[in-house]
Amino acid sequence: MKESWSSVDTLETNFRPLVVIELAKGTKEETIEWFTKRIVDKKANGGAQLLIKPLVTENGNENIYLVGASHLRLLLGAENVGLVKECNDNSMRAFTYSSRKTFKDFADDNQNFLTMSECQYIIKHELENLRAKDEKMIPGYPQAKLYPGKSIVRRLLTNGILVQIFPLHDREELKKLRHTWYGQVKIGYQPLDEIRCYFGETIALYFGFLEYFTFALIPMAVIGIPYYVFAWEDYDKYVMFATFNLLWSTVILEVWKRICAVMTYRWGTLLMKRQFEEPRPGFHGVLGINPVTGREEPVYSSIKRQLRIYFVSVPFVCLCLYFSLYVMMIYFDLEQWALDYHEENKSHFSSLMLYVPSIIYAVVIEIMNRIYRYAAEFLTSWENHRLESSYQNHLILKVLVFNFLNCFASLFYIAFVLFDMKLLRQSLATLLITSQILNQFAESLLPYWLQKRHMKKMKERMHSLKMDTDLSLVEQVNSEKEMGTYLGTFDDYLELFLQFGYVSLFSCVYPLAAVFAVLNNITEIYSDALKMCRVYKRPFAEPTANIGVWQLAFETMSVISVVTNCILIGMSPQVNALFPDSKMDLILTVALVEHLLLAIKFVMAFVIPDKPRDIQIKLAKLEFESLEALKQQMFTESYSYLCDDMREQ
Amino acid sequence: MKESWSSVDTLETNFRPLVVIELAKGTKEETIEWFTKRIVDKKANGGAQLLIKPLVTENGNENIYLVGASHLRLLLGAENVGLVKECNDNSMRAFTYSSRKTFKDFADDNQNFLTMSECQYIIKHELENLRAKDEKMIPGYPQAKLYPGKSIVRRLLTNGILVQIFPLHDREELKKLRHTWYGQVKIGYQPLDEIRCYFGETIALYFGFLEYFTFALIPMAVIGIPYYVFAWEDYDKYVMFATFNLLWSTVILEVWKRICAVMTYRWGTLLMKRQFEEPRPGFHGVLGINPVTGREEPVYSSIKRQLRIYFVSVPFVCLCLYFSLYVMMIYFDLEQWALDYHEENKSHFSSLMLYVPSIIYAVVIEIMNRIYRYAAEFLTSWENHRLESSYQNHLILKVLVFNFLNCFASLFYIAFVLFDMKLLRQSLATLLITSQILNQFAESLLPYWLQKRHMKKMKERMHSLKMDTDLSLVEQVNSEKEMGTYLGTFDDYLELFLQFGYVSLFSCVYPLAAVFAVLNNITEIYSDALKMCRVYKRPFAEPTANIGVWQLAFETMSVISVVTNCILIGMSPQVNALFPDSKMDLILTVALVEHLLLAIKFVMAFVIPDKPRDIQIKLAKLEFESLEALKQQMFTESYSYLCDDMREQ
């Protein structure tokens, strides 16, 4: 590893570059001086007490800085962010520097006690918590206002002075990880613990969920295959398959919570205390007093936000949904028109015309999706949420609803208005398969190819300069800073969510969907892994204890799928044949079955505990210990008071 | 107040009797001596450091003891139980003795800083936490085994050596409370804060809920009256009424959570930390190690408990439900038979015979309810739950399901099998009104009358003894120990729950139900208040932050009522007339509306925050402060480490 830092090593022996800061070209000297001084300044003076070095390239200083920290500083930072680590007695506890000896693998000279991604997370946290003292503005930029307690890095970012902060890859580790992850051709689990060490918990949890979900789909796929192979169309078999699917999807979502708890307990994030959340960078308002912290910060009335949400965002989303439905209706009209045209003319041209509506519709949907995504982001940021988490939740909700409609509205229309099961099966298959292929291509293979081309060019340029000093660190930083930024797991989860919809909403019509989903997810694991390791900048680790709002989204989807499947079964000719005389009995029976299934689902979700027993016991034990410690402390105090009391009497 | 304690005052000046302990007659001397020694012993020796005095009556010592505590002891106990009190800056904080000066109304000589019920709760807590040290058994009773850490009081109770522990009434305060609560004839809110001060949070919350629920029913009642008066039978009006009811019931349940949060924040229980729960008195098992505490205590395998629940309790409950349905069917057969008999004979005897089935059924239901209640208690205690809370939840669930069926099965049968709306309305009215009258009579008026008769006899007996010493404390203790024990709010909530069922399940058939419910609840408040103040022993205060499992029960009822009301409206002739040609369209429309209403309910429950904004801010502020304090402490520590580090370098 050492050789790649040689250019820095000559400057100081124990400096390990962890995070890269890129300032805008032409940033004023006084700003740079002030900013770097604040970073290295002592904690007591309001600094971050980190180490910083400029990166010297062939063109001189390009305003790129490497940030590191001493081992002790990192350990104290770990305590500060509330990192939870394993103790010698195998329990998980929040790390504190004073109790450091009780932690597993701790030794004063063991630099690997904290993983590199943990170190980078700590540095990011320390940088973001670098706060203005009495500065009224950023030196050299009078328009970039500061007030006491404002995060300096966030202000620099919103003013464009700071271009980006990103953590460095660790080439050796990455190579090892790539090898165990997707290097060998072998069937097996992903190295989730290694992924977590390298990329952090949010990304490891996504891959864990992807893997779990794939395994969970296998029973559905296995049961679905004979339906396709033997072309089973019996009523009872379909009902059995659908019922199994519905209950199974409840079980897998509940079991996931348990598996997630086991994983995040092992990783320590289940126990991590929620930190007080800062306002998100884009948040603005009149300078006022935050009622919670009592500190000066921008304040924005929650009533105004509610008004914006309910009177602008909600109507806008509804309008978009309506518009999307309208476009869908036009598509069906066009389709019908093309069919009629073909019937009448039966020419070569007319049979080509048959494809035109689908193509136009696909293109329009794609365009609408993109425009809507921008609109949703704009609206959500205009709603001016104070917290990043609430911004994310509102954005996810908006995008989710629209994508759900765009993907499934045509299927709903075919199923419940046209009553055409043949067409439904066909559309479902086409949509599922094409969307999977397009996604894999657009998401990983294309960026990978672009990235490779770019790297090749860069290398050629580098070599043409014919430098003989070892430039590998410079090279690494330069190539990594050009890589794309991974924007989070949003799109990956969205893809899985829509896939879950294809599999569960119409499962009794197209049992083979699960098979395709399984196949797709196996390649998805590889292509996502490739994307993480090769295409994007290393992301900062984000500690998290669960998949958040996505759990709710998947659960909602599984409730909706109970309704759709019950209706589909009720509409099948086999079931209709069972009630030859009375449509009414049929519908009443279907409604009864549906309500029963929903009731069973809710009872199951209620009965299955969210955390396995051993995790529950471990958590209870921790809580009990802290209560006991408190009691012990109280007892010592009250004992002294009571002794005084006795003496007085 | 002083005069009533004169018999004690002669012994010690600052002893205020708070709690009464009654030991069994003939308890061995050595046991009494050991027990009282443990109660007064110093904390450091494992005692409770409380004060105890025998109550000397005309017959000498009757094994009744009065327990009190010094003011300082109570304050330290308040810290120990985690009592939350208001500070000088109007925020709520956990009381600690060292920060006592910052609390509102605190003064070293102010004995009223803690309310009497708080003092009694503290004493109960201290007594229950009196634990065995190295005793292997209770002295004098070799069969009453002890092990280190076992609660002595619980062992004494299960062995019948300790007959009862109860808190004393405060006659002055009670008189004042009675006056403001139900003494004056005036319309107004109940004095909930005073009730809370005297009876504790659990009971105050019940009365708060009763009051809130009554107010919440008023809009339903007001809208319901014209339907009855003008005999409106229009389709659209009924739909409007039902829709209003369904959405309204969601809103009131959500708003209750907010009101409850406001109240319990003011009372401090919202912030109270959950204490570690001890095994309940009836819990038994092999002596083992508790995995959470690491202490010796009885251990019972959770798998065995699960087996007992799923293979004995659940089938038993199902069997009982089936049996109850069977009895109902017999009742309907009998009814039919009586009608036929009357038609044939038309005699005086036959018209009397018409009432026989109803009477038999009512009696059988009452008997079944009682037997089932015993069976449920037996089964739940046989399931051997470790915690009182989990015992309670399982018991409530069992009783709830059975009562629901017993009360509503016949109505469901009339509505959805016989399709007889006239009969439904009539049965609903009869059931609602008779159950309300019977309840009020059996619950408060009868016990009150019995109590009064008993008191009169006692007084006569007392006077005949012609004592001239002031016996009022002895009198008070003697009369209170004979009073019934209030068994908790279970039955009161159950009554409200069933009432909510009558009002909401068939609201569109009988809009007047809400009117009767409101009238009943107004008298219910008075009769329950009378019951609490006059009939029962004073109960120990129980801090609680919400109405627990009842919230869930009410919410479930409101979901069920969406389904029933939609079906009822769908069955009405007016709606049927709208779809003359196709029953199918009708059913589909009803199903669609039902799903929409359910969706709206869930969205509403999700959108309305459970706590009002100002409470949220106050809670966030407290959390932030504790985080900041932790950080400050960490900063001081790490600063010293970092300074060392700098010096070393």
mmCIF file of C-alpha atoms in Angstrom, chain A residues 63-222:
data_model
loop_
_atom_site.group_PDB
_atom_site.id
_atom_site.type_symbol
_atom_site.label_atom_id
_atom_site.label_comp_id
_atom_site.label_asym_id
_atom_site.label_seq_id
_atom_site.Cartn_x
_atom_site.Cartn_y
_atom_site.Cartn_z
ATOM 1 C CA ASN A 63 -6.425 23.235 -5.265
ATOM 2 C CA ILE A 64 -6.731 19.591 -4.332
ATOM 3 C CA TYR A 65 -6.057 18.683 -0.718
ATOM 4 C CA LEU A 66 -5.653 15.401 1.093
ATOM 5 C CA VAL A 67 -7.041 15.104 4.587
ATOM 6 C CA GLY A 68 -5.942 12.626 7.215
ATOM 7 C CA ALA A 69 -5.769 12.412 10.980
ATOM 8 C CA SER A 70 -3.671 10.962 13.721
ATOM 9 C CA HIS A 71 -4.683 7.604 15.133
ATOM 10 C CA LEU A 72 -5.677 9.135 18.464
ATOM 11 C CA ARG A 73 -7.761 11.790 16.724
ATOM 12 C CA LEU A 74 -9.635 9.107 14.819
ATOM 13 C CA LEU A 75 -10.333 7.127 17.986
ATOM 14 C CA LEU A 76 -11.713 10.224 19.702
ATOM 15 C CA GLY A 77 -13.748 10.934 16.579
ATOM 16 C CA ALA A 78 -15.135 7.400 16.709
ATOM 17 C CA GLU A 79 -16.352 8.107 20.214
ATOM 18 C CA ASN A 80 -17.825 11.376 19.001
ATOM 19 C CA VAL A 81 -19.877 9.852 16.192
ATOM 20 C CA GLY A 82 -21.031 7.106 18.574
ATOM 21 C CA LEU A 83 -19.450 4.191 16.730
ATOM 22 C CA VAL A 84 -20.464 0.825 18.192
ATOM 23 C CA LYS A 85 -17.814 -1.906 18.275
ATOM 24 C CA GLU A 86 -17.502 -5.449 19.545
ATOM 25 C CA CYS A 87 -16.097 -5.926 23.034
ATOM 26 C CA ASN A 88 -13.926 -8.702 24.343
ATOM 27 C CA ASP A 89 -17.015 -10.398 25.817
ATOM 28 C CA ASN A 90 -18.649 -10.440 22.343
ATOM 29 C CA SER A 91 -21.221 -7.823 23.267
ATOM 30 C CA MET A 92 -21.568 -4.655 21.200
ATOM 31 C CA ARG A 93 -20.941 -1.359 22.938
ATOM 32 C CA ALA A 94 -20.482 2.282 22.017
ATOM 33 C CA PHE A 95 -16.763 2.935 21.739
ATOM 34 C CA THR A 96 -15.224 5.318 24.219
ATOM 35 C CA TYR A 97 -11.575 6.162 24.366
ATOM 36 C CA SER A 98 -11.372 5.642 28.111
ATOM 37 C CA SER A 99 -12.762 2.102 27.849
ATOM 38 C CA ARG A 100 -10.758 1.283 24.713
ATOM 39 C CA LYS A 101 -8.935 -1.651 26.288
ATOM 40 C CA THR A 102 -12.181 -3.641 26.646
ATOM 41 C CA PHE A 103 -12.743 -3.713 22.890
ATOM 42 C CA LYS A 104 -11.852 -6.637 20.719
ATOM 43 C CA ASP A 105 -8.686 -6.288 18.625
ATOM 44 C CA PHE A 106 -7.839 -2.981 20.231
ATOM 45 C CA ALA A 107 -4.176 -2.224 20.697
ATOM 46 C CA ASP A 108 -2.611 1.201 20.813
ATOM 47 C CA ASP A 109 -0.493 0.381 17.780
ATOM 48 C CA ASN A 110 -3.219 -1.410 15.826
ATOM 49 C CA GLN A 111 -4.106 0.996 13.053
ATOM 50 C CA ASN A 112 -6.729 -1.419 11.725
ATOM 51 C CA PHE A 113 -9.034 -1.228 14.723
ATOM 52 C CA LEU A 114 -11.074 1.285 12.747
ATOM 53 C CA THR A 115 -11.729 0.329 9.135
ATOM 54 C CA MET A 116 -10.727 2.817 6.466
ATOM 55 C CA SER A 117 -14.351 3.627 5.664
ATOM 56 C CA GLU A 118 -15.011 4.303 9.344
ATOM 57 C CA CYS A 119 -12.025 6.647 9.423
ATOM 58 C CA GLN A 120 -13.346 8.433 6.348
ATOM 59 C CA TYR A 121 -16.822 8.702 7.878
ATOM 60 C CA ILE A 122 -15.293 10.181 11.032
ATOM 61 C CA ILE A 123 -13.319 12.728 9.011
ATOM 62 C CA LYS A 124 -16.399 13.680 7.027
ATOM 63 C CA HIS A 125 -18.322 14.107 10.276
ATOM 64 C CA GLU A 126 -15.570 16.243 11.789
ATOM 65 C CA LEU A 127 -15.327 18.401 8.676
ATOM 66 C CA GLU A 128 -19.072 18.922 8.531
ATOM 67 C CA ASN A 129 -19.072 19.844 12.204
ATOM 68 C CA LEU A 130 -16.479 22.550 11.678
ATOM 69 C CA ARG A 131 -18.578 25.534 12.659
ATOM 70 C CA ALA A 132 -18.317 29.263 12.240
ATOM 71 C CA LYS A 133 -17.349 31.079 15.438
ATOM 72 C CA ASP A 134 -17.599 34.835 15.072
ATOM 73 C CA GLU A 135 -17.004 35.039 11.322
ATOM 74 C CA LYS A 136 -19.771 36.955 9.577
ATOM 75 C CA MET A 137 -18.801 35.613 6.145
ATOM 76 C CA ILE A 138 -16.269 33.400 4.423
ATOM 77 C CA PRO A 139 -13.041 35.433 4.091
ATOM 78 C CA GLY A 140 -12.731 36.652 0.518
ATOM 79 C CA TYR A 141 -16.401 35.956 -0.295
ATOM 80 C CA PRO A 142 -18.613 38.595 1.311
ATOM 81 C CA GLN A 143 -21.713 37.092 -0.288
ATOM 82 C CA ALA A 144 -21.179 33.787 1.575
ATOM 83 C CA LYS A 145 -22.705 34.742 4.895
ATOM 84 C CA LEU A 146 -21.912 32.869 8.097
ATOM 85 C CA TYR A 147 -23.481 32.956 11.547
ATOM 86 C CA PRO A 148 -22.199 31.371 14.745
ATOM 87 C CA GLY A 149 -22.681 27.612 14.578
ATOM 88 C CA LYS A 150 -23.143 27.390 10.789
ATOM 89 C CA SER A 151 -21.316 24.444 9.252
ATOM 90 C CA ILE A 152 -18.438 25.943 7.222
ATOM 91 C CA VAL A 153 -18.174 23.043 4.782
ATOM 92 C CA ARG A 154 -21.877 23.228 3.933
ATOM 93 C CA ARG A 155 -21.632 26.946 3.265
ATOM 94 C CA LEU A 156 -18.549 26.418 1.068
ATOM 95 C CA LEU A 157 -20.407 23.697 -0.850
ATOM 96 C CA THR A 158 -23.559 25.753 -1.436
ATOM 97 C CA ASN A 159 -21.376 28.667 -2.642
ATOM 98 C CA GLY A 160 -19.453 26.487 -5.048
ATOM 99 C CA ILE A 161 -16.083 27.259 -3.456
ATOM 100 C CA LEU A 162 -15.809 23.661 -2.386
ATOM 101 C CA VAL A 163 -16.324 21.492 -5.476
ATOM 102 C CA GLN A 164 -16.385 18.124 -3.794
ATOM 103 C CA ILE A 165 -15.245 16.035 -0.876
ATOM 104 C CA PHE A 166 -14.786 12.351 -1.440
ATOM 105 C CA PRO A 167 -13.030 9.462 0.257
ATOM 106 C CA LEU A 168 -10.114 7.746 -1.444
ATOM 107 C CA HIS A 169 -10.270 4.179 -2.621
ATOM 108 C CA ASP A 170 -7.906 1.682 -1.052
ATOM 109 C CA ARG A 171 -6.628 -0.121 -4.114
ATOM 110 C CA GLU A 172 -5.321 -3.201 -2.324
ATOM 111 C CA GLU A 173 -8.500 -3.670 -0.346
ATOM 112 C CA LEU A 174 -10.674 -2.977 -3.350
ATOM 113 C CA LYS A 175 -8.824 -5.614 -5.343
ATOM 114 C CA LYS A 176 -9.356 -8.174 -2.572
ATOM 115 C CA LEU A 177 -13.006 -7.205 -2.263
ATOM 116 C CA ARG A 178 -13.570 -7.418 -6.012
ATOM 117 C CA HIS A 179 -12.036 -10.860 -6.020
ATOM 118 C CA THR A 180 -14.225 -12.299 -3.264
ATOM 119 C CA TRP A 181 -17.295 -10.415 -4.430
ATOM 120 C CA TYR A 182 -17.491 -11.069 -8.124
ATOM 121 C CA GLY A 183 -14.022 -12.172 -9.149
ATOM 122 C CA GLN A 184 -14.515 -15.894 -8.910
ATOM 123 C CA VAL A 185 -17.277 -17.693 -10.707
ATOM 124 C CA LYS A 186 -18.885 -19.487 -7.786
ATOM 125 C CA ILE A 187 -22.352 -19.692 -6.351
ATOM 126 C CA GLY A 188 -22.407 -18.393 -2.812
ATOM 127 C CA TYR A 189 -23.276 -15.571 -0.516
ATOM 128 C CA GLN A 190 -21.844 -12.143 -1.048
ATOM 129 C CA PRO A 191 -19.088 -11.076 1.373
ATOM 130 C CA LEU A 192 -21.508 -8.661 3.085
ATOM 131 C CA ASP A 193 -19.230 -7.976 6.049
ATOM 132 C CA GLU A 194 -16.381 -7.049 3.715
ATOM 133 C CA ILE A 195 -18.693 -4.876 1.620
ATOM 134 C CA ARG A 196 -19.805 -3.153 4.802
ATOM 135 C CA CYS A 197 -16.201 -2.592 5.851
ATOM 136 C CA TYR A 198 -15.399 -1.035 2.520
ATOM 137 C CA PHE A 199 -18.563 0.810 1.508
ATOM 138 C CA GLY A 200 -20.437 1.224 4.763
ATOM 139 C CA GLU A 201 -23.744 -0.057 6.067
ATOM 140 C CA THR A 202 -26.222 1.591 3.688
ATOM 141 C CA ILE A 203 -24.701 -0.029 0.624
ATOM 142 C CA ALA A 204 -24.039 -3.354 2.345
ATOM 143 C CA LEU A 205 -27.663 -3.397 3.449
ATOM 144 C CA TYR A 206 -28.808 -2.804 -0.121
ATOM 145 C CA PHE A 207 -26.744 -5.732 -1.349
ATOM 146 C CA GLY A 208 -27.934 -7.800 1.601
ATOM 147 C CA PHE A 209 -31.520 -6.991 0.712
ATOM 148 C CA LEU A 210 -30.919 -7.751 -2.964
ATOM 149 C CA GLU A 211 -29.423 -11.120 -2.094
ATOM 150 C CA TYR A 212 -32.116 -11.960 0.442
ATOM 151 C CA PHE A 213 -34.857 -10.914 -1.936
ATOM 152 C CA THR A 214 -33.379 -13.095 -4.675
ATOM 153 C CA PHE A 215 -33.300 -16.126 -2.377
ATOM 154 C CA ALA A 216 -36.817 -15.347 -1.196
ATOM 155 C CA LEU A 217 -38.063 -15.337 -4.796
ATOM 156 C CA ILE A 218 -36.652 -18.797 -5.509
ATOM 157 C CA PRO A 219 -39.572 -20.732 -3.947
ATOM 158 C CA MET A 220 -42.000 -18.656 -6.023
ATOM 159 C CA ALA A 221 -39.917 -19.296 -9.133
ATOM 160 C CA VAL A 222 -39.671 -23.028 -8.459
#
